[in-house]
């Protein structure tokens, strides 16, 4: 199954993707994670991308489309994939359709997670991610099992550079102007599944995601 997890920053795309991996056995392709890896490696691409990410703006279509195209060549994508954070513009969605057509595939479901902006700000500013295993926590809503310590035992719980309130509000503006048009783009293709995430626990949202995907 080829699916897209669509939604604003902090909607829970990464949280739900990690749960779905266990159920579906297909890889999560997160363009945000790929860009952060390039930043950590100190590559030219990473250096340029960081400027956009820290400003809460989108990295250029050309760069992210190239990253995804390369990622699709890996063997683990053969049985399906879940896209997290891509596409984010209509140009990216159109490029994705062309890539998939060449592969003889199409998107089966687009799962849209909708959450109010003020809840998103609270979720993102309280997020901590494990630098060792990638587990996602929230200081209040989904705290690690022991204070400051991940379930994997690591104490490397990090806050992302772009998870401060000023950048989050800019990321939300970017979402509403550049990514929200994808809702009507995919509604027009008949494969959009809407989920209301405001005030719902991660487990409650997961139940709805599974229903939407008929799992
Ligand atoms: P990216 O890394 O994709 O970030 P994002 O879309 O802003 O999404 P997030 O990772 O912030 O949120 P999420 O929905 O995964 O939420 P999570 O599950 O972690 O992109 C970062 C940047 O990279 C972009 O700004 C851009 O510059 C660049 N970029 C990436 N892709 C690009 C592209 N395609 N084109 C151009 N540029 C691109 O949850 C958030 C928090 O909420 C966590 O603390 C979690 O514990 C908590 N939480 C989750 N679910 C719930 C719930 N139901 N109730 C309460 N808390 C919850």
mmCIF file of C-alpha atoms and ligand atoms in Angstrom:
data_model
loop_
_atom_site.group_PDB
_atom_site.id
_atom_site.type_symbol
_atom_site.label_atom_id
_atom_site.label_comp_id
_atom_site.label_asym_id
_atom_site.label_seq_id
_atom_site.Cartn_x
_atom_site.Cartn_y
_atom_site.Cartn_z
ATOM 1 C CA UNK A 1 0.000 0.000 0.000
ATOM 2 C CA UNK A 2 1.303 3.472 -0.921
ATOM 3 C CA UNK A 3 0.012 6.153 1.434
ATOM 4 C CA UNK A 4 0.514 9.814 2.253
ATOM 5 C CA UNK A 5 0.221 11.205 5.790
ATOM 6 C CA UNK A 6 -0.888 14.799 5.299
ATOM 7 C CA UNK A 7 -1.350 17.480 7.927
ATOM 8 C CA UNK A 8 0.108 20.586 9.514
ATOM 9 C CA UNK A 9 3.287 20.635 11.609
ATOM 10 C CA UNK A 10 2.642 18.771 14.854
ATOM 11 C CA UNK A 11 -0.509 17.013 13.618
ATOM 12 C CA UNK A 12 1.042 13.674 14.578
ATOM 13 C CA UNK A 13 2.301 12.399 11.207
ATOM 14 C CA UNK A 14 5.543 11.056 12.692
ATOM 15 C CA UNK A 15 3.798 9.624 15.777
ATOM 16 C CA UNK A 16 1.235 7.756 13.659
ATOM 17 C CA UNK A 17 3.854 6.638 11.094
ATOM 18 C CA UNK A 18 5.852 4.911 13.834
ATOM 19 C CA UNK A 19 2.734 3.045 14.981
ATOM 20 C CA UNK A 20 1.830 2.087 11.401
ATOM 21 C CA UNK A 21 5.282 0.628 10.684
ATOM 22 C CA UNK A 22 4.539 -2.131 13.234
ATOM 23 C CA UNK A 23 1.145 -2.912 11.664
ATOM 24 C CA UNK A 24 1.933 -2.493 7.961
ATOM 25 C CA UNK A 25 5.632 -3.333 7.682
ATOM 26 C CA UNK A 26 6.258 -0.608 5.118
ATOM 27 C CA UNK A 27 8.859 2.156 5.499
ATOM 28 C CA UNK A 28 8.187 5.730 6.602
ATOM 29 C CA UNK A 29 9.684 8.236 4.175
ATOM 30 C CA UNK A 30 10.020 11.524 6.051
ATOM 31 C CA UNK A 31 11.519 14.363 4.021
ATOM 32 C CA UNK A 32 11.995 16.318 7.275
ATOM 33 C CA UNK A 33 14.106 13.450 8.722
ATOM 34 C CA UNK A 34 16.084 13.188 5.457
ATOM 35 C CA UNK A 35 16.808 16.919 5.478
ATOM 36 C CA UNK A 36 17.798 16.836 9.179
ATOM 37 C CA UNK A 37 20.186 13.946 8.401
ATOM 38 C CA UNK A 38 21.792 16.093 5.653
ATOM 39 C CA UNK A 39 22.099 18.981 8.138
ATOM 40 C CA UNK A 40 23.742 16.675 10.720
ATOM 41 C CA UNK A 41 26.171 15.347 8.090
ATOM 42 C CA UNK A 42 27.125 18.919 7.205
ATOM 43 C CA UNK A 43 26.587 18.434 3.461
ATOM 44 C CA UNK A 44 26.132 21.382 1.065
ATOM 45 C CA UNK A 45 22.453 20.395 0.667
ATOM 46 C CA UNK A 46 22.058 20.271 4.462
ATOM 47 C CA UNK A 47 23.658 23.697 4.918
ATOM 48 C CA UNK A 48 21.266 25.282 2.416
ATOM 49 C CA UNK A 49 18.228 23.392 3.736
ATOM 50 C CA UNK A 50 18.886 24.513 7.335
ATOM 51 C CA UNK A 51 18.384 28.176 6.395
ATOM 52 C CA UNK A 52 14.876 27.396 5.103
ATOM 53 C CA UNK A 53 14.015 25.051 7.989
ATOM 54 C CA UNK A 54 15.114 27.482 10.706
ATOM 55 C CA UNK A 55 13.019 30.195 9.041
ATOM 56 C CA UNK A 56 9.931 27.950 8.939
ATOM 57 C CA UNK A 57 9.875 27.976 5.142
ATOM 58 C CA UNK A 58 9.870 25.166 2.606
ATOM 59 C CA UNK A 59 13.048 23.830 1.063
ATOM 60 C CA UNK A 60 12.883 24.095 -2.744
ATOM 61 C CA UNK A 61 10.697 21.632 -4.627
ATOM 62 C CA UNK A 62 13.627 20.536 -6.794
ATOM 63 C CA UNK A 63 15.699 19.423 -3.768
ATOM 64 C CA UNK A 64 12.967 17.427 -1.999
ATOM 65 C CA UNK A 65 11.657 15.826 -5.202
ATOM 66 C CA UNK A 66 15.218 14.639 -5.936
ATOM 67 C CA UNK A 67 15.561 13.178 -2.413
ATOM 68 C CA UNK A 68 12.281 11.250 -2.691
ATOM 69 C CA UNK A 69 13.056 9.979 -6.192
ATOM 70 C CA UNK A 70 16.358 8.524 -4.911
ATOM 71 C CA UNK A 71 14.651 7.031 -1.844
ATOM 72 C CA UNK A 72 12.073 5.192 -3.992
ATOM 73 C CA UNK A 73 14.934 3.232 -5.621
ATOM 74 C CA UNK A 74 15.703 1.417 -2.347
ATOM 75 C CA UNK A 75 14.370 -2.156 -2.202
ATOM 76 C CA UNK A 76 12.332 -1.632 0.985
ATOM 77 C CA UNK A 77 9.888 0.542 -1.023
ATOM 78 C CA UNK A 78 8.885 -2.368 -3.272
ATOM 79 C CA UNK A 79 5.896 -3.427 -1.133
ATOM 80 C CA UNK A 80 4.723 0.083 -0.300
ATOM 81 C CA UNK A 81 5.640 3.197 1.654
ATOM 82 C CA UNK A 82 4.158 5.935 3.772
ATOM 83 C CA UNK A 83 5.125 9.470 2.888
ATOM 84 C CA UNK A 84 5.402 11.824 5.877
ATOM 85 C CA UNK A 85 5.850 15.524 5.032
ATOM 86 C CA UNK A 86 5.870 15.012 1.256
ATOM 87 C CA UNK A 87 4.292 16.284 -0.918
ATOM 88 C CA UNK A 88 3.931 19.779 0.541
ATOM 89 C CA UNK A 89 3.151 21.812 -2.580
ATOM 90 C CA UNK A 90 1.014 21.159 -5.637
ATOM 91 C CA UNK A 91 4.221 21.037 -7.724
ATOM 92 C CA UNK A 92 5.549 18.239 -5.452
ATOM 93 C CA UNK A 93 2.223 16.360 -5.708
ATOM 94 C CA UNK A 94 2.329 16.535 -9.497
ATOM 95 C CA UNK A 95 5.964 15.393 -9.568
ATOM 96 C CA UNK A 96 5.015 12.482 -7.270
ATOM 97 C CA UNK A 97 2.246 11.396 -9.629
ATOM 98 C CA UNK A 98 4.718 11.336 -12.517
ATOM 99 C CA UNK A 99 7.271 9.330 -10.506
ATOM 100 C CA UNK A 100 4.648 6.777 -9.450
ATOM 101 C CA UNK A 101 3.272 6.485 -12.972
ATOM 102 C CA UNK A 102 6.767 5.575 -14.203
ATOM 103 C CA UNK A 103 6.838 2.895 -11.471
ATOM 104 C CA UNK A 104 3.360 1.623 -12.439
ATOM 105 C CA UNK A 105 1.966 2.637 -9.036
ATOM 106 C CA UNK A 106 -0.478 5.089 -7.522
ATOM 107 C CA UNK A 107 -1.311 6.521 -4.101
ATOM 108 C CA UNK A 108 -3.948 4.352 -2.413
ATOM 109 C CA UNK A 109 -4.876 6.638 0.496
ATOM 110 C CA UNK A 110 -4.118 10.165 1.668
ATOM 111 C CA UNK A 111 -4.722 10.402 5.421
ATOM 112 C CA UNK A 112 -5.319 14.018 6.450
ATOM 113 C CA UNK A 113 -4.916 14.781 10.169
ATOM 114 C CA UNK A 114 -6.556 18.074 11.108
ATOM 115 C CA UNK A 115 -5.721 19.827 14.396
ATOM 116 C CA UNK A 116 -6.374 23.400 15.589
ATOM 117 C CA UNK A 117 -3.397 25.767 15.328
ATOM 118 C CA UNK A 118 -3.196 26.592 19.068
ATOM 119 C CA UNK A 119 -3.059 22.889 19.980
ATOM 120 C CA UNK A 120 -0.323 22.443 17.347
ATOM 121 C CA UNK A 121 1.797 25.173 18.967
ATOM 122 C CA UNK A 122 1.494 23.429 22.368
ATOM 123 C CA UNK A 123 2.323 20.042 20.853
ATOM 124 C CA UNK A 124 5.404 21.226 18.968
ATOM 125 C CA UNK A 125 6.948 23.416 21.648
ATOM 126 C CA UNK A 126 6.738 20.476 24.114
ATOM 127 C CA UNK A 127 8.112 17.829 21.740
ATOM 128 C CA UNK A 128 11.287 15.905 22.567
ATOM 129 C CA UNK A 129 12.811 13.285 20.242
ATOM 130 C CA UNK A 130 15.258 10.537 21.193
ATOM 131 C CA UNK A 131 18.585 11.067 19.418
ATOM 132 C CA UNK A 132 19.327 7.332 19.665
ATOM 133 C CA UNK A 133 16.134 5.579 18.466
ATOM 134 C CA UNK A 134 13.958 8.416 17.119
ATOM 135 C CA UNK A 135 11.076 7.877 19.579
ATOM 136 C CA UNK A 136 8.805 10.935 19.827
ATOM 137 C CA UNK A 137 7.649 12.301 23.206
ATOM 138 C CA UNK A 138 5.807 15.306 24.575
ATOM 139 C CA UNK A 139 6.721 16.742 27.969
ATOM 140 C CA UNK A 140 3.045 16.803 29.090
ATOM 141 C CA UNK A 141 0.935 14.779 26.598
ATOM 142 C CA UNK A 142 3.246 11.817 26.032
ATOM 143 C CA UNK A 143 6.134 11.939 28.514
ATOM 144 C CA UNK A 144 9.037 9.470 28.463
ATOM 145 C CA UNK A 145 8.665 6.532 30.928
ATOM 146 C CA UNK A 146 11.302 7.946 33.279
ATOM 147 C CA UNK A 147 12.025 11.665 33.445
ATOM 148 C CA UNK A 148 14.639 12.603 30.819
ATOM 149 C CA UNK A 149 15.130 8.995 29.713
ATOM 150 C CA UNK A 150 13.851 7.238 26.578
ATOM 151 C CA UNK A 151 12.304 3.741 26.603
ATOM 152 C CA UNK A 152 15.520 2.618 24.794
ATOM 153 C CA UNK A 153 17.590 3.791 27.774
ATOM 154 C CA UNK A 154 19.144 6.829 26.101
ATOM 155 C CA UNK A 155 19.152 10.178 27.909
ATOM 156 C CA UNK A 156 19.673 12.048 24.601
ATOM 157 C CA UNK A 157 16.204 13.624 24.382
ATOM 158 C CA UNK A 158 16.432 16.548 21.981
ATOM 159 C CA UNK A 159 14.388 19.595 21.047
ATOM 160 C CA UNK A 160 14.499 20.492 17.336
ATOM 161 C CA UNK A 161 15.950 23.909 16.387
ATOM 162 C CA UNK A 162 12.701 24.781 14.547
ATOM 163 C CA UNK A 163 10.426 23.841 17.483
ATOM 164 C CA UNK A 164 10.357 27.295 19.100
ATOM 165 C CA UNK A 165 7.105 29.284 19.102
ATOM 166 C CA UNK A 166 8.177 31.946 16.554
ATOM 167 C CA UNK A 167 9.277 29.368 13.966
ATOM 168 C CA UNK A 168 6.254 27.158 14.649
ATOM 169 C CA UNK A 169 3.876 30.025 13.873
ATOM 170 C CA UNK A 170 5.748 30.697 10.603
ATOM 171 C CA UNK A 171 5.593 26.952 9.755
ATOM 172 C CA UNK A 172 1.818 27.067 10.288
ATOM 173 C CA UNK A 173 1.520 30.076 7.940
ATOM 174 C CA UNK A 174 3.587 28.191 5.353
ATOM 175 C CA UNK A 175 1.315 25.157 5.753
ATOM 176 C CA UNK A 176 -1.896 27.150 5.271
ATOM 177 C CA UNK A 177 -0.613 28.981 2.195
ATOM 178 C CA UNK A 178 1.428 26.288 0.407
ATOM 179 C CA UNK A 179 0.359 22.845 1.646
ATOM 180 C CA UNK A 180 -3.366 23.197 2.461
ATOM 181 C CA UNK A 181 -4.215 23.408 -1.300
ATOM 182 C CA UNK A 182 -3.292 19.707 -1.433
ATOM 183 C CA UNK A 183 -6.504 18.915 0.468
ATOM 184 C CA UNK A 184 -8.651 19.838 -2.545
ATOM 185 C CA UNK A 185 -6.034 18.343 -4.899
ATOM 186 C CA UNK A 186 -6.440 14.895 -3.295
ATOM 187 C CA UNK A 187 -10.169 15.277 -2.565
ATOM 188 C CA UNK A 188 -10.538 15.664 -6.314
ATOM 189 C CA UNK A 189 -8.778 12.338 -6.807
ATOM 190 C CA UNK A 190 -11.171 10.595 -4.425
ATOM 191 C CA UNK A 191 -8.611 9.073 -2.057
ATOM 192 C CA UNK A 192 -8.599 11.597 0.816
ATOM 193 C CA UNK A 193 -9.465 10.300 4.322
ATOM 194 C CA UNK A 194 -10.066 13.072 6.895
ATOM 195 C CA UNK A 195 -9.318 12.571 10.599
ATOM 196 C CA UNK A 196 -10.017 15.089 13.356
ATOM 197 C CA UNK A 197 -7.085 15.079 15.759
ATOM 198 C CA UNK A 198 -7.917 18.045 18.011
ATOM 199 C CA UNK A 199 -8.278 16.880 21.611
ATOM 200 C CA UNK A 200 -7.703 13.228 20.666
ATOM 201 C CA UNK A 201 -5.031 11.040 22.226
ATOM 202 C CA UNK A 202 -2.382 9.463 19.926
ATOM 203 C CA UNK A 203 -4.075 6.079 20.523
ATOM 204 C CA UNK A 204 -7.515 7.521 19.631
ATOM 205 C CA UNK A 205 -6.096 8.974 16.420
ATOM 206 C CA UNK A 206 -4.395 5.656 15.611
ATOM 207 C CA UNK A 207 -7.739 3.856 15.856
ATOM 208 C CA UNK A 208 -9.214 6.310 13.338
ATOM 209 C CA UNK A 209 -6.182 5.979 11.036
ATOM 210 C CA UNK A 210 -6.529 2.193 11.007
ATOM 211 C CA UNK A 211 -10.239 2.511 10.217
ATOM 212 C CA UNK A 212 -9.457 4.940 7.373
ATOM 213 C CA UNK A 213 -6.957 2.451 5.925
ATOM 214 C CA UNK A 214 -9.283 -0.521 6.549
ATOM 215 C CA UNK A 215 -6.577 -2.235 8.663
HETATM 216 P P1 LIG B 1 9.022 18.058 9.072
HETATM 217 O O1 LIG B 1 10.074 17.389 9.838
HETATM 218 O O2 LIG B 1 8.255 17.305 8.045
HETATM 219 O O3 LIG B 1 8.067 18.761 10.108
HETATM 220 P P2 LIG B 1 6.499 19.095 10.089
HETATM 221 O O4 LIG B 1 5.685 18.763 8.915
HETATM 222 O O5 LIG B 1 6.508 20.523 10.488
HETATM 223 O O6 LIG B 1 5.923 18.116 11.072
HETATM 224 P P3 LIG B 1 6.434 17.738 12.471
HETATM 225 O O7 LIG B 1 7.545 16.742 12.415
HETATM 226 O O8 LIG B 1 6.739 19.013 13.255
HETATM 227 O O9 LIG B 1 5.119 17.147 13.125
HETATM 228 P P4 LIG B 1 4.396 15.742 13.041
HETATM 229 O O10 LIG B 1 3.090 15.923 12.340
HETATM 230 O O11 LIG B 1 5.296 14.658 12.542
HETATM 231 O O12 LIG B 1 4.075 15.563 14.579
HETATM 232 P P5 LIG B 1 4.677 14.546 15.681
HETATM 233 O O13 LIG B 1 4.135 13.180 15.459
HETATM 234 O O14 LIG B 1 6.151 14.677 15.816
HETATM 235 O O15 LIG B 1 9.619 19.337 8.294
HETATM 236 C C1 LIG B 1 10.525 20.219 8.920
HETATM 237 C C2 LIG B 1 11.009 21.237 7.901
HETATM 238 O O16 LIG B 1 11.714 20.561 6.830
HETATM 239 C C3 LIG B 1 9.910 22.038 7.176
HETATM 240 O O17 LIG B 1 9.510 23.177 7.923
HETATM 241 C C4 LIG B 1 10.611 22.405 5.855
HETATM 242 O O18 LIG B 1 11.508 23.479 6.044
HETATM 243 C C5 LIG B 1 11.445 21.158 5.559
HETATM 244 N N1 LIG B 1 10.699 20.170 4.729
HETATM 245 C C6 LIG B 1 10.318 18.911 5.070
HETATM 246 N N2 LIG B 1 9.664 18.321 4.070
HETATM 247 C C7 LIG B 1 9.615 19.221 3.053
HETATM 248 C C8 LIG B 1 9.032 19.205 1.753
HETATM 249 N N3 LIG B 1 8.355 18.126 1.310
HETATM 250 N N4 LIG B 1 9.161 20.315 0.978
HETATM 251 C C9 LIG B 1 9.845 21.394 1.406
HETATM 252 N N5 LIG B 1 10.408 21.481 2.643
HETATM 253 C C10 LIG B 1 10.294 20.401 3.460
HETATM 254 O O19 LIG B 1 3.960 15.148 16.984
HETATM 255 C C11 LIG B 1 4.277 16.449 17.452
HETATM 256 C C12 LIG B 1 4.198 16.467 18.995
HETATM 257 O O20 LIG B 1 2.841 16.258 19.378
HETATM 258 C C13 LIG B 1 5.008 15.369 19.682
HETATM 259 O O21 LIG B 1 5.527 15.883 20.882
HETATM 260 C C14 LIG B 1 3.964 14.260 19.981
HETATM 261 O O22 LIG B 1 4.317 13.511 21.128
HETATM 262 C C15 LIG B 1 2.731 15.090 20.204
HETATM 263 N N6 LIG B 1 1.507 14.416 19.762
HETATM 264 C C16 LIG B 1 1.320 13.641 18.654
HETATM 265 N N7 LIG B 1 0.051 13.224 18.573
HETATM 266 C C17 LIG B 1 -0.601 13.787 19.653
HETATM 267 C C18 LIG B 1 -1.949 13.748 20.118
HETATM 268 N N8 LIG B 1 -2.897 13.072 19.469
HETATM 269 N N9 LIG B 1 -2.239 14.431 21.254
HETATM 270 C C19 LIG B 1 -1.296 15.144 21.918
HETATM 271 N N10 LIG B 1 0.000 15.217 21.518
HETATM 272 C C20 LIG B 1 0.344 14.545 20.409
#
